[in-house]
Short mmCIF file of C-alpha atoms in Angstrom, two decimals:
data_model
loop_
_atom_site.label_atom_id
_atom_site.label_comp_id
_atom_site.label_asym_id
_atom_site.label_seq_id
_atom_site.Cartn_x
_atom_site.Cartn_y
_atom_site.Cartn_z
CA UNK A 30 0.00 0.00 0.00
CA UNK A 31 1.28 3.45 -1.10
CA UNK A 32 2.68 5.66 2.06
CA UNK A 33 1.05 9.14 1.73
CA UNK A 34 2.92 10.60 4.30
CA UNK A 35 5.34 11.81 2.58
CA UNK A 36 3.41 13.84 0.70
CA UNK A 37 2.00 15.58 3.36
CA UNK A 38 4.25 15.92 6.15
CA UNK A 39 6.34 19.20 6.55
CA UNK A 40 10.41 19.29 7.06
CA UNK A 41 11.39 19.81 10.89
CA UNK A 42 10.90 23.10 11.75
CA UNK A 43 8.86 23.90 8.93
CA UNK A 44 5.84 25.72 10.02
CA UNK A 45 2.32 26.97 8.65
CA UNK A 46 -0.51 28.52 9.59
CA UNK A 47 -3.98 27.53 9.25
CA UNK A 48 -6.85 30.43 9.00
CA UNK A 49 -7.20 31.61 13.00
CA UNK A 50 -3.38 31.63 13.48
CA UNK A 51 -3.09 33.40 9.80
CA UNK A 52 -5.45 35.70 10.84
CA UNK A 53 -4.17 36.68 14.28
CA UNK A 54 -0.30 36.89 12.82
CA UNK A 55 -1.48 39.20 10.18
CA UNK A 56 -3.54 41.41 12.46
CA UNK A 57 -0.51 41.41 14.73
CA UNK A 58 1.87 42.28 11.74
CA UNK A 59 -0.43 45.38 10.74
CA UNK A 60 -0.66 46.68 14.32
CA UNK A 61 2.99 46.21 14.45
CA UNK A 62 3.77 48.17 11.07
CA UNK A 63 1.24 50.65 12.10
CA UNK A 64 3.41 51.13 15.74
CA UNK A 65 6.45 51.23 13.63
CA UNK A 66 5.28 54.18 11.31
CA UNK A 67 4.05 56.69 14.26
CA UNK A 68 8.09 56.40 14.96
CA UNK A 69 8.63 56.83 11.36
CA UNK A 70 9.93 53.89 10.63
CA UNK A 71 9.37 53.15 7.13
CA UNK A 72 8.34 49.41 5.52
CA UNK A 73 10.76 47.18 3.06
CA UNK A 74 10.58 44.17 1.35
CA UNK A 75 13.60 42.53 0.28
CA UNK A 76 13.65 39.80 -1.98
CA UNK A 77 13.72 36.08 -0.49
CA UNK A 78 16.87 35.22 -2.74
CA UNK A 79 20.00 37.15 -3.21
CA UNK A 80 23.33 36.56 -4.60
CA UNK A 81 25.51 34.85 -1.21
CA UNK A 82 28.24 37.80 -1.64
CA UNK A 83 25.39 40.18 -0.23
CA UNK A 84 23.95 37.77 2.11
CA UNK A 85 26.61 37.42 3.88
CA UNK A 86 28.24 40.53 4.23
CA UNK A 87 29.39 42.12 7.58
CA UNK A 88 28.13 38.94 9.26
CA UNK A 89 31.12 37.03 9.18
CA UNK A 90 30.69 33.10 8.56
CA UNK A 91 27.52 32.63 10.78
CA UNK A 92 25.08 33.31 8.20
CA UNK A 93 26.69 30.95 5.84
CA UNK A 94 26.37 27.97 7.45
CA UNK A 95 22.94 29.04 8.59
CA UNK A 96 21.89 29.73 4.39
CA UNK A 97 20.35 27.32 2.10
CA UNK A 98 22.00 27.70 -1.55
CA UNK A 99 20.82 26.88 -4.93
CA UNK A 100 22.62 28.45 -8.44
CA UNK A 101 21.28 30.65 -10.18
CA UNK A 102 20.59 29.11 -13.99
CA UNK A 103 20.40 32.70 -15.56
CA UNK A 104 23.74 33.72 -14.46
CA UNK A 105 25.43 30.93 -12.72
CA UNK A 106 26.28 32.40 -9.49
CA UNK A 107 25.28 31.17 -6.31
CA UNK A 108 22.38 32.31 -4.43
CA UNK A 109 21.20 31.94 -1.11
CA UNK A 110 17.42 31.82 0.16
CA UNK A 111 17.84 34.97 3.24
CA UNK A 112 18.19 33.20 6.58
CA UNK A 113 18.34 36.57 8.15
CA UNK A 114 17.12 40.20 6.93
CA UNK A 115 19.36 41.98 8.19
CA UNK A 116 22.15 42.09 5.51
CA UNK A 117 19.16 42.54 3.04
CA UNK A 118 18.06 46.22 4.68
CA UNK A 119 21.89 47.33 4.85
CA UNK A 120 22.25 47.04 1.60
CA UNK A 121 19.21 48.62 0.70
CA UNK A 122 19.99 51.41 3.09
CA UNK A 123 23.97 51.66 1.94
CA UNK A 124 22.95 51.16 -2.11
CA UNK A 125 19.51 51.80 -3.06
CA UNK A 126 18.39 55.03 -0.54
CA UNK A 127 21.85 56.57 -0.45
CA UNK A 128 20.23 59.08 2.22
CA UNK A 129 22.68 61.63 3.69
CA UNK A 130 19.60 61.53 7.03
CA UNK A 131 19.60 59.11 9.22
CA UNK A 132 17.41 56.29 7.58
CA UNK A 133 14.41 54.00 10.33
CA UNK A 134 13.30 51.53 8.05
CA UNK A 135 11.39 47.97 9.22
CA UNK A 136 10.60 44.97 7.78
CA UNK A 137 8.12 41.71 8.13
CA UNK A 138 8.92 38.48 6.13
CA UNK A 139 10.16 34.55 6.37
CA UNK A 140 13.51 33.69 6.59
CA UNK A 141 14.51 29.94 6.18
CA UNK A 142 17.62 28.72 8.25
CA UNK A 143 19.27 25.48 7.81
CA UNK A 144 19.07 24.94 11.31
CA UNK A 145 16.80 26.37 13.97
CA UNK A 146 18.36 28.70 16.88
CA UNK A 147 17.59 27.41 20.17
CA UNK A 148 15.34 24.84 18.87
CA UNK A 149 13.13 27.84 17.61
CA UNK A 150 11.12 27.34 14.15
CA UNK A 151 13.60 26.92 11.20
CA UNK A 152 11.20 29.22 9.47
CA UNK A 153 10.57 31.99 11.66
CA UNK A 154 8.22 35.62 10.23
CA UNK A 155 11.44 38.42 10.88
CA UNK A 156 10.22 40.98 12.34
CA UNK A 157 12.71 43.81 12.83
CA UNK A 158 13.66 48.00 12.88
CA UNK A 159 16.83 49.27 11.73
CA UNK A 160 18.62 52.87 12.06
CA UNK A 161 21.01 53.80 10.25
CA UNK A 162 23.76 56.90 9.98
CA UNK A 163 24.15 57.86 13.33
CA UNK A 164 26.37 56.23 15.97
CA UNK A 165 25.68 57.74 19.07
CA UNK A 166 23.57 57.24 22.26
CA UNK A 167 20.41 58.32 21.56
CA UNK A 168 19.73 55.94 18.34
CA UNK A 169 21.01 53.15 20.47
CA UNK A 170 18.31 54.17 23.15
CA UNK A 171 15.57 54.65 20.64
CA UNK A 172 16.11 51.16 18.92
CA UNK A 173 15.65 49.49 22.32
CA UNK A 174 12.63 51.65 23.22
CA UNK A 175 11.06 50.69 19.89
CA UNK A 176 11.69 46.97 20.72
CA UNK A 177 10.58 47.49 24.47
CA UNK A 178 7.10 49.40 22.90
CA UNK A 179 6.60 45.95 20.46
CA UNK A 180 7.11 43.96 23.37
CA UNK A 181 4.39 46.00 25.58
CA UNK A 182 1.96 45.94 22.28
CA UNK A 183 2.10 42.11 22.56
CA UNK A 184 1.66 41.96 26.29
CA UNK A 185 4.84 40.22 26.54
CA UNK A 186 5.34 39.44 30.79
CA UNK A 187 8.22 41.01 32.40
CA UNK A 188 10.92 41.68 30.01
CA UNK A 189 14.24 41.03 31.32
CA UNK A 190 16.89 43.29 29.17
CA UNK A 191 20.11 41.30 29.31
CA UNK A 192 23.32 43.79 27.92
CA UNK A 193 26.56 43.68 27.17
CA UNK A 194 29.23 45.74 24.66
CA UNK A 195 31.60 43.61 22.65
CA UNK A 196 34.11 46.80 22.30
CA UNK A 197 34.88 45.54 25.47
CA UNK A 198 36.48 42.50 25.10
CA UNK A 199 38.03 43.21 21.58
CA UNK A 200 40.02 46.54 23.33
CA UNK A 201 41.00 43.73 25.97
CA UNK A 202 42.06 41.26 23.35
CA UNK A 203 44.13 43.80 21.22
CA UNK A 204 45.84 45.37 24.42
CA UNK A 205 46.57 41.91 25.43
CA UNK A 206 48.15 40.80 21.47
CA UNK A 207 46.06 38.25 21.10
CA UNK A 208 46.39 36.24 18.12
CA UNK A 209 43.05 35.32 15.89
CA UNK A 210 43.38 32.00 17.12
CA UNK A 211 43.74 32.85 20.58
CA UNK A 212 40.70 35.55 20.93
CA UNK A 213 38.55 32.76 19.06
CA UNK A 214 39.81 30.53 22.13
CA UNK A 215 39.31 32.66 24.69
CA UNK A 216 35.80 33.83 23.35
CA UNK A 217 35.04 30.39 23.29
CA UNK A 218 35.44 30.20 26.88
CA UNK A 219 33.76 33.72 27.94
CA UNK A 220 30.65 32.67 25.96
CA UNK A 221 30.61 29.25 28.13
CA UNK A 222 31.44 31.18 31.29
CA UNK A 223 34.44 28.45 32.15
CA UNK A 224 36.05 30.04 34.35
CA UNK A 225 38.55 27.36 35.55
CA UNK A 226 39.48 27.12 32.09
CA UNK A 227 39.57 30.97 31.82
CA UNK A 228 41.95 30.96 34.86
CA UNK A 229 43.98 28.78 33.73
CA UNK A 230 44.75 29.73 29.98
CA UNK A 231 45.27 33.21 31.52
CA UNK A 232 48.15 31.46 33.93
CA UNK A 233 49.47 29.93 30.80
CA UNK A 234 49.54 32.95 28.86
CA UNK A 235 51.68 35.23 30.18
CA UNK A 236 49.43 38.71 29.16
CA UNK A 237 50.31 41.83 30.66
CA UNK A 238 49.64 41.62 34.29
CA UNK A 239 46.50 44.27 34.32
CA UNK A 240 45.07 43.44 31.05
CA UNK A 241 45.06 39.51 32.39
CA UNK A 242 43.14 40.81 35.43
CA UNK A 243 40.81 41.89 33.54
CA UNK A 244 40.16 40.11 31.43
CA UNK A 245 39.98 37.20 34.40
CA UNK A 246 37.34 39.40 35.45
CA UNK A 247 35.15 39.60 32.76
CA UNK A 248 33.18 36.39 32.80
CA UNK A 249 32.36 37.26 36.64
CA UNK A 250 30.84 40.99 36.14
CA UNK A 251 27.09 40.05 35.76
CA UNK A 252 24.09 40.73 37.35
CA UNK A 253 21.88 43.80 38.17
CA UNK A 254 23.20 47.38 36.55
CA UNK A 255 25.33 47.76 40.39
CA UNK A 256 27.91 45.16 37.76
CA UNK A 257 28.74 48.33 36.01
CA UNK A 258 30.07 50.30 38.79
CA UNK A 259 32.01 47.38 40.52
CA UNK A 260 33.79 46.89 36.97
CA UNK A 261 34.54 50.77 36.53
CA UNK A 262 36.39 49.87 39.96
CA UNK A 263 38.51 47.10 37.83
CA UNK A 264 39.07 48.99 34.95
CA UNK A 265 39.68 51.93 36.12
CA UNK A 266 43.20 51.94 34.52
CA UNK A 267 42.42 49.96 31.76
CA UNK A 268 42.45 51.12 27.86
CA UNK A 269 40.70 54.42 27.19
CA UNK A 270 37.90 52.68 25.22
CA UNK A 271 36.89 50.27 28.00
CA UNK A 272 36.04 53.18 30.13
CA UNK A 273 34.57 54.66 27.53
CA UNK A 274 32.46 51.34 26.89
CA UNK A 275 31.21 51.41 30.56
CA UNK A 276 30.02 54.98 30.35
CA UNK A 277 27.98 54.59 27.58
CA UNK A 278 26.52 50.98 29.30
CA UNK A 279 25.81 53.32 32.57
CA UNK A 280 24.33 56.17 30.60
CA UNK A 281 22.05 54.22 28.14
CA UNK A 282 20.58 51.80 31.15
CA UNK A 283 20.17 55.07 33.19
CA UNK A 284 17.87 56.45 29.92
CA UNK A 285 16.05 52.77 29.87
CA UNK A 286 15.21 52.91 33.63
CA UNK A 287 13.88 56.15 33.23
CA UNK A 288 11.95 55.35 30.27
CA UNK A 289 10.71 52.13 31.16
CA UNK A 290 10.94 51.31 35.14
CA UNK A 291 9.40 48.10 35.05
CA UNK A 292 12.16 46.83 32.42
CA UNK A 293 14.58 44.95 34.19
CA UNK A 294 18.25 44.88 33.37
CA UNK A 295 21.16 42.31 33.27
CA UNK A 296 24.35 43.78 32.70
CA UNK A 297 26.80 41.14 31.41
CA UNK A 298 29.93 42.15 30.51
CA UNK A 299 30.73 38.75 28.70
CA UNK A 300 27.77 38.80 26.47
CA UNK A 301 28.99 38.50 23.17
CA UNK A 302 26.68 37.29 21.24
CA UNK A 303 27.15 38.30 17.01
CA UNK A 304 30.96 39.47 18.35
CA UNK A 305 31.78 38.59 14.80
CA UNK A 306 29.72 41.78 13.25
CA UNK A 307 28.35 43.38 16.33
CA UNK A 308 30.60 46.90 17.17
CA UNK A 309 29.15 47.88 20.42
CA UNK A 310 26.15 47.68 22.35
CA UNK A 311 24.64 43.69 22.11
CA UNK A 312 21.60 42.50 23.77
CA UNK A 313 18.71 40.01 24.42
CA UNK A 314 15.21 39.86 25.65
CA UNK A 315 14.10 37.52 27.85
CA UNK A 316 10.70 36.34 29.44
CA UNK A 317 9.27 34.34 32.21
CA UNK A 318 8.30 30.69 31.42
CA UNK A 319 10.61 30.80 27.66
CA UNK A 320 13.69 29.64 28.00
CA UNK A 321 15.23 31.28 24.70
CA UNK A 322 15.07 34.87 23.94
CA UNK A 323 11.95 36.57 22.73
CA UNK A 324 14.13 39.13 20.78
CA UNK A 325 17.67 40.39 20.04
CA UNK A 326 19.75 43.19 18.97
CA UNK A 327 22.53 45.97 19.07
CA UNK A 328 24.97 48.15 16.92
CA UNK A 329 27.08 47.13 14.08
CA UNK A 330 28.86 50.16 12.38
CA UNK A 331 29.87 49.83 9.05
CA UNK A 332 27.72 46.68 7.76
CA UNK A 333 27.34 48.85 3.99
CA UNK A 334 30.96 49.01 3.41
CA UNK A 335 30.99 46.22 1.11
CA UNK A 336 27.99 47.86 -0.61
CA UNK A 337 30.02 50.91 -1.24
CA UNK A 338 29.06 53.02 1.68
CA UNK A 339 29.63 52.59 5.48
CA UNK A 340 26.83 53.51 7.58
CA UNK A 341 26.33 53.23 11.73
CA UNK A 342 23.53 51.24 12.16
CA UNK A 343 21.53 50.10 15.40
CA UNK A 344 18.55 47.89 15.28
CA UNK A 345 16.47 44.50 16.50
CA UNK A 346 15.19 41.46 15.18
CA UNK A 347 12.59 38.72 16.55
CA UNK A 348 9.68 36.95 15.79
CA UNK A 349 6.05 36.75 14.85
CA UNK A 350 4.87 33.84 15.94
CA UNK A 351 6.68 34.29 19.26
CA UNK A 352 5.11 37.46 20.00
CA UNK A 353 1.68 36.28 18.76
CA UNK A 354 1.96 33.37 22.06
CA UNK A 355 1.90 36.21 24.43
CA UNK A 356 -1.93 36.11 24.44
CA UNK A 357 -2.14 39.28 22.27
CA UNK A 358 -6.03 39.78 22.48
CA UNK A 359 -7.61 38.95 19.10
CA UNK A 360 -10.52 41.50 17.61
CA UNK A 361 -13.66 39.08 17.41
CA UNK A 362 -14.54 37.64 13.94
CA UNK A 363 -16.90 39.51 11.61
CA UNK A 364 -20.08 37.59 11.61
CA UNK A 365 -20.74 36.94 8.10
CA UNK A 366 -23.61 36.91 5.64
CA UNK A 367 -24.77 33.84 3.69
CA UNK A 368 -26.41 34.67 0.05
CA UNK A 369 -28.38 32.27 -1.95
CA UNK A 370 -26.57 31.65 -5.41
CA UNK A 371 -29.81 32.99 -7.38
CA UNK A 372 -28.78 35.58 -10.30
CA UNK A 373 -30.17 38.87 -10.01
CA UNK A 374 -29.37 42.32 -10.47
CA UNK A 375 -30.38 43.61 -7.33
CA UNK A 376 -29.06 41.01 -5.19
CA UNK A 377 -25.42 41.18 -6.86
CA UNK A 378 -25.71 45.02 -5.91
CA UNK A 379 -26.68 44.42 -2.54
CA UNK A 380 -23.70 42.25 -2.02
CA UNK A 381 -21.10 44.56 -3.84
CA UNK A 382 -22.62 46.90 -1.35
CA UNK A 383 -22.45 45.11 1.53
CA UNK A 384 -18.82 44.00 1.02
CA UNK A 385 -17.73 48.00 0.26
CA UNK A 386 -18.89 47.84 3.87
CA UNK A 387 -16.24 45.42 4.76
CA UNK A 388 -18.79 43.23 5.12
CA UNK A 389 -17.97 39.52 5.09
CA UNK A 390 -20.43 37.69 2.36
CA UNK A 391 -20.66 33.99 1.28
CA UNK A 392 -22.24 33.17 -1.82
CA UNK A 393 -23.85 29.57 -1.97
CA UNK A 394 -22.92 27.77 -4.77
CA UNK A 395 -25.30 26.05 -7.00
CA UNK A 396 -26.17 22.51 -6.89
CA UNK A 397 -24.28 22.69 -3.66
CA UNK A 398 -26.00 21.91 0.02
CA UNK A 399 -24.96 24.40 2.27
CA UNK A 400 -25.13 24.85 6.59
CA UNK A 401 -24.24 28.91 6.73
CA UNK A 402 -23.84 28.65 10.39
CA UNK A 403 -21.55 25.95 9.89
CA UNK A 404 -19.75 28.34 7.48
CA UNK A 405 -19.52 31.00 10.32
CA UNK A 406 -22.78 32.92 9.17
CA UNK A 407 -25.03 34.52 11.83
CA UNK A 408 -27.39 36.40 8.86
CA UNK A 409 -29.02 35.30 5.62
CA UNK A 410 -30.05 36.98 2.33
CA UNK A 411 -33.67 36.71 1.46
CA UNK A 412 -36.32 37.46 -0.60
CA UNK A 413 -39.46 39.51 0.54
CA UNK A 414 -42.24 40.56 -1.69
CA UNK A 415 -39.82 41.27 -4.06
CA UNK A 416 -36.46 42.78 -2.02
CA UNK A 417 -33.37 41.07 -0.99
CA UNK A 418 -33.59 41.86 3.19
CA UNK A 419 -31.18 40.50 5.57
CA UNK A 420 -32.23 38.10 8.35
CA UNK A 421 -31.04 36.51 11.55
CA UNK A 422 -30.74 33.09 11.06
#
């Protein structure tokens, strides 16, 4: 006997969605776009295949791995099927805008992913808001507060902001002449959190004395924002831009707090998640009762350079369908009315009418037996001495 299952059954990590979860993701996508534009952040739509070169530019090799690939039969070159938008909207940004302004622009699509992060869907709906040229505090601080809004829009519980900046650990690493090899090692081991390991490369290594101190300390500064002035007490004679790294953590979470008190904040000083393209500030959301983040984010200067113009850019990224779980409270279904398949002038204007109402109209269809309530209809069209009415059924 023929197996069918084949022919039905999706990949792992594929996902759909049937009408009532279509439905609530795309009312939850328009709300969102709508929230996005009152900040004036304006809508994209990049194409679901590129050209690899652009894919993965000013990601390093973590997209690549991540991308499906198939060759292009026009011109021969491979493509890749976007496993992450980001890329996409820098080089719109860096090549097709070419705005002197700083540029807000968001986006909404699928991404595929040859593997799923955190044992998330492999084909998650991106959501995401991106600003680019300007590199200082407050488009940092507007970029979270966007993502902290989206997060209150979707009634998402106690949103724990977990924070780190990557400039600290490369200034470390370069003071210290670290080779490649040896900053992949050691990053390795501060993204673990080893610390007897940490300890004892750093014996092994023979760094200069303060720069090993600190960077013994870095795994160990984490916790509440109180992390940032203990490790202004370590670093206090440490490399100009660390200092100037831990200012900018203690000024942007002061402009958070103030903004959004019941936000709370994890400063770790080892996060370095994206270290490969990230060039500052990097972060994560986190919830009660999900164990992998609801969203992430942070800066990465200079992603357009290889489209010809280098940009600061800030911005977030997470996803539909997680938001949509947060019990994001669904406007009711429009009761709809059922209409007998007879042809006649003035019933086919009294539907065209009806649905320039936004009404929601069925049409039986002949020679067919039809239940409207079982189709979701609460009214009928009838006929009455002559004119179409609408009744309760």
């Amino acid at each position: 006997m023929l197996n069918t299952h084949h022919y039905w059954a999706l990949p792992d990590g594929i996902s759909e969605a049937l009408p009532d979860e279509a439905e609530a993701l795309e009312q939850l996508r328009r709300s969102l776009l709508d929230l996005y534009a009152t900040w004036g952040y304006r809508l994209v739509m990049p194409p679901l295949v590129e050209f690899m070169e652009s894919l993965r530019t000013g990601h390093g090799t973590h997209l690549d791995v991540q991308t499906f690939k198939l060759t292009d039969q026009l011109s021969g070159r491979m493509m890749g099927v976007r496993a992450d938008m980001t890329p996409q909207i820098a080089r719109i940004d860096a090549h097709k805008l070419q705005t002197e302004h700083p540029n807000r622009l968001c986006y909404m699509g699928s991404v595929l992913r040859t593997r799923s992060i955190h044992d998330g869907s492999r084909s998650p709906l991106q959501v995401g808001a991106e600003l680019f040229g300007h590199a200082g505090l407050d488009s940092d601080v507007e970029v979270i507060s966007l993502l902290l809004e989206t997060l209150a829009h979707c009634q998402v519980p106690q949103p724990l902001l977990d924070i780190g900046h990557v400039g600290i650990f490369r200034t470390l690493a370069r003071e210290a002449g670290m080779s490649e090899q040896q900053e992949t090692d050691f990053y390795d081991m501060l993204v673990r959190k080893s610390l007897p390991e940490i300890d004892a490369w750093l014996a092994q290594a023979k760094l200069p004395a303060e720069v090993s101190a600190c960077l013994q300390q870095l795994p160990r500064l984490n916790g509440s924002v109180e992390v940032l002035d203990q490790a202004t007490t370590l670093f206090a004679n440490a490399h100009p831009e660390v200092r100037e790294a831990l200012a900018y953590l203690r000024t942007l979470t002061e402009r958070i707090t103030t903004h959004f008190p019941q936000c709370n904040i994890h400063v770790d000083l080892a996060e370095l998640s994206g270290y490969d393209y990230h060039t500052g500030i990097v972060y994560g959301i986190y919830t009660l009762g999900m164990g992998r983040e609801v969203a992430r984010g942070g800066r990465y200067d200079g992603i357009g350079e290889a489209f010809g113009r280098t940009r600061p850019a800030t911005g977030f990224s997470t996803d539909l369908r997680t938001l949509a779980t947060f019990g994001l409270q669904q406007t009711a279904k429009p009761a709809a009315i059922f209409a007998p398949a007879t042809q006649d002038a003035a019933l086919e204007q009294l539907i065209r009418k009806l649905r320039g109402q936004q009404q929601r109209v069925i049409r039986a269809l002949e020679g067919q037996v039809h239940d409207p309530a079982a189709l979701g209809c609460t009214q009928q069209i009838t006929q009455h001495d002559g004119q179409w009415r609408i009744v309760a059924i």
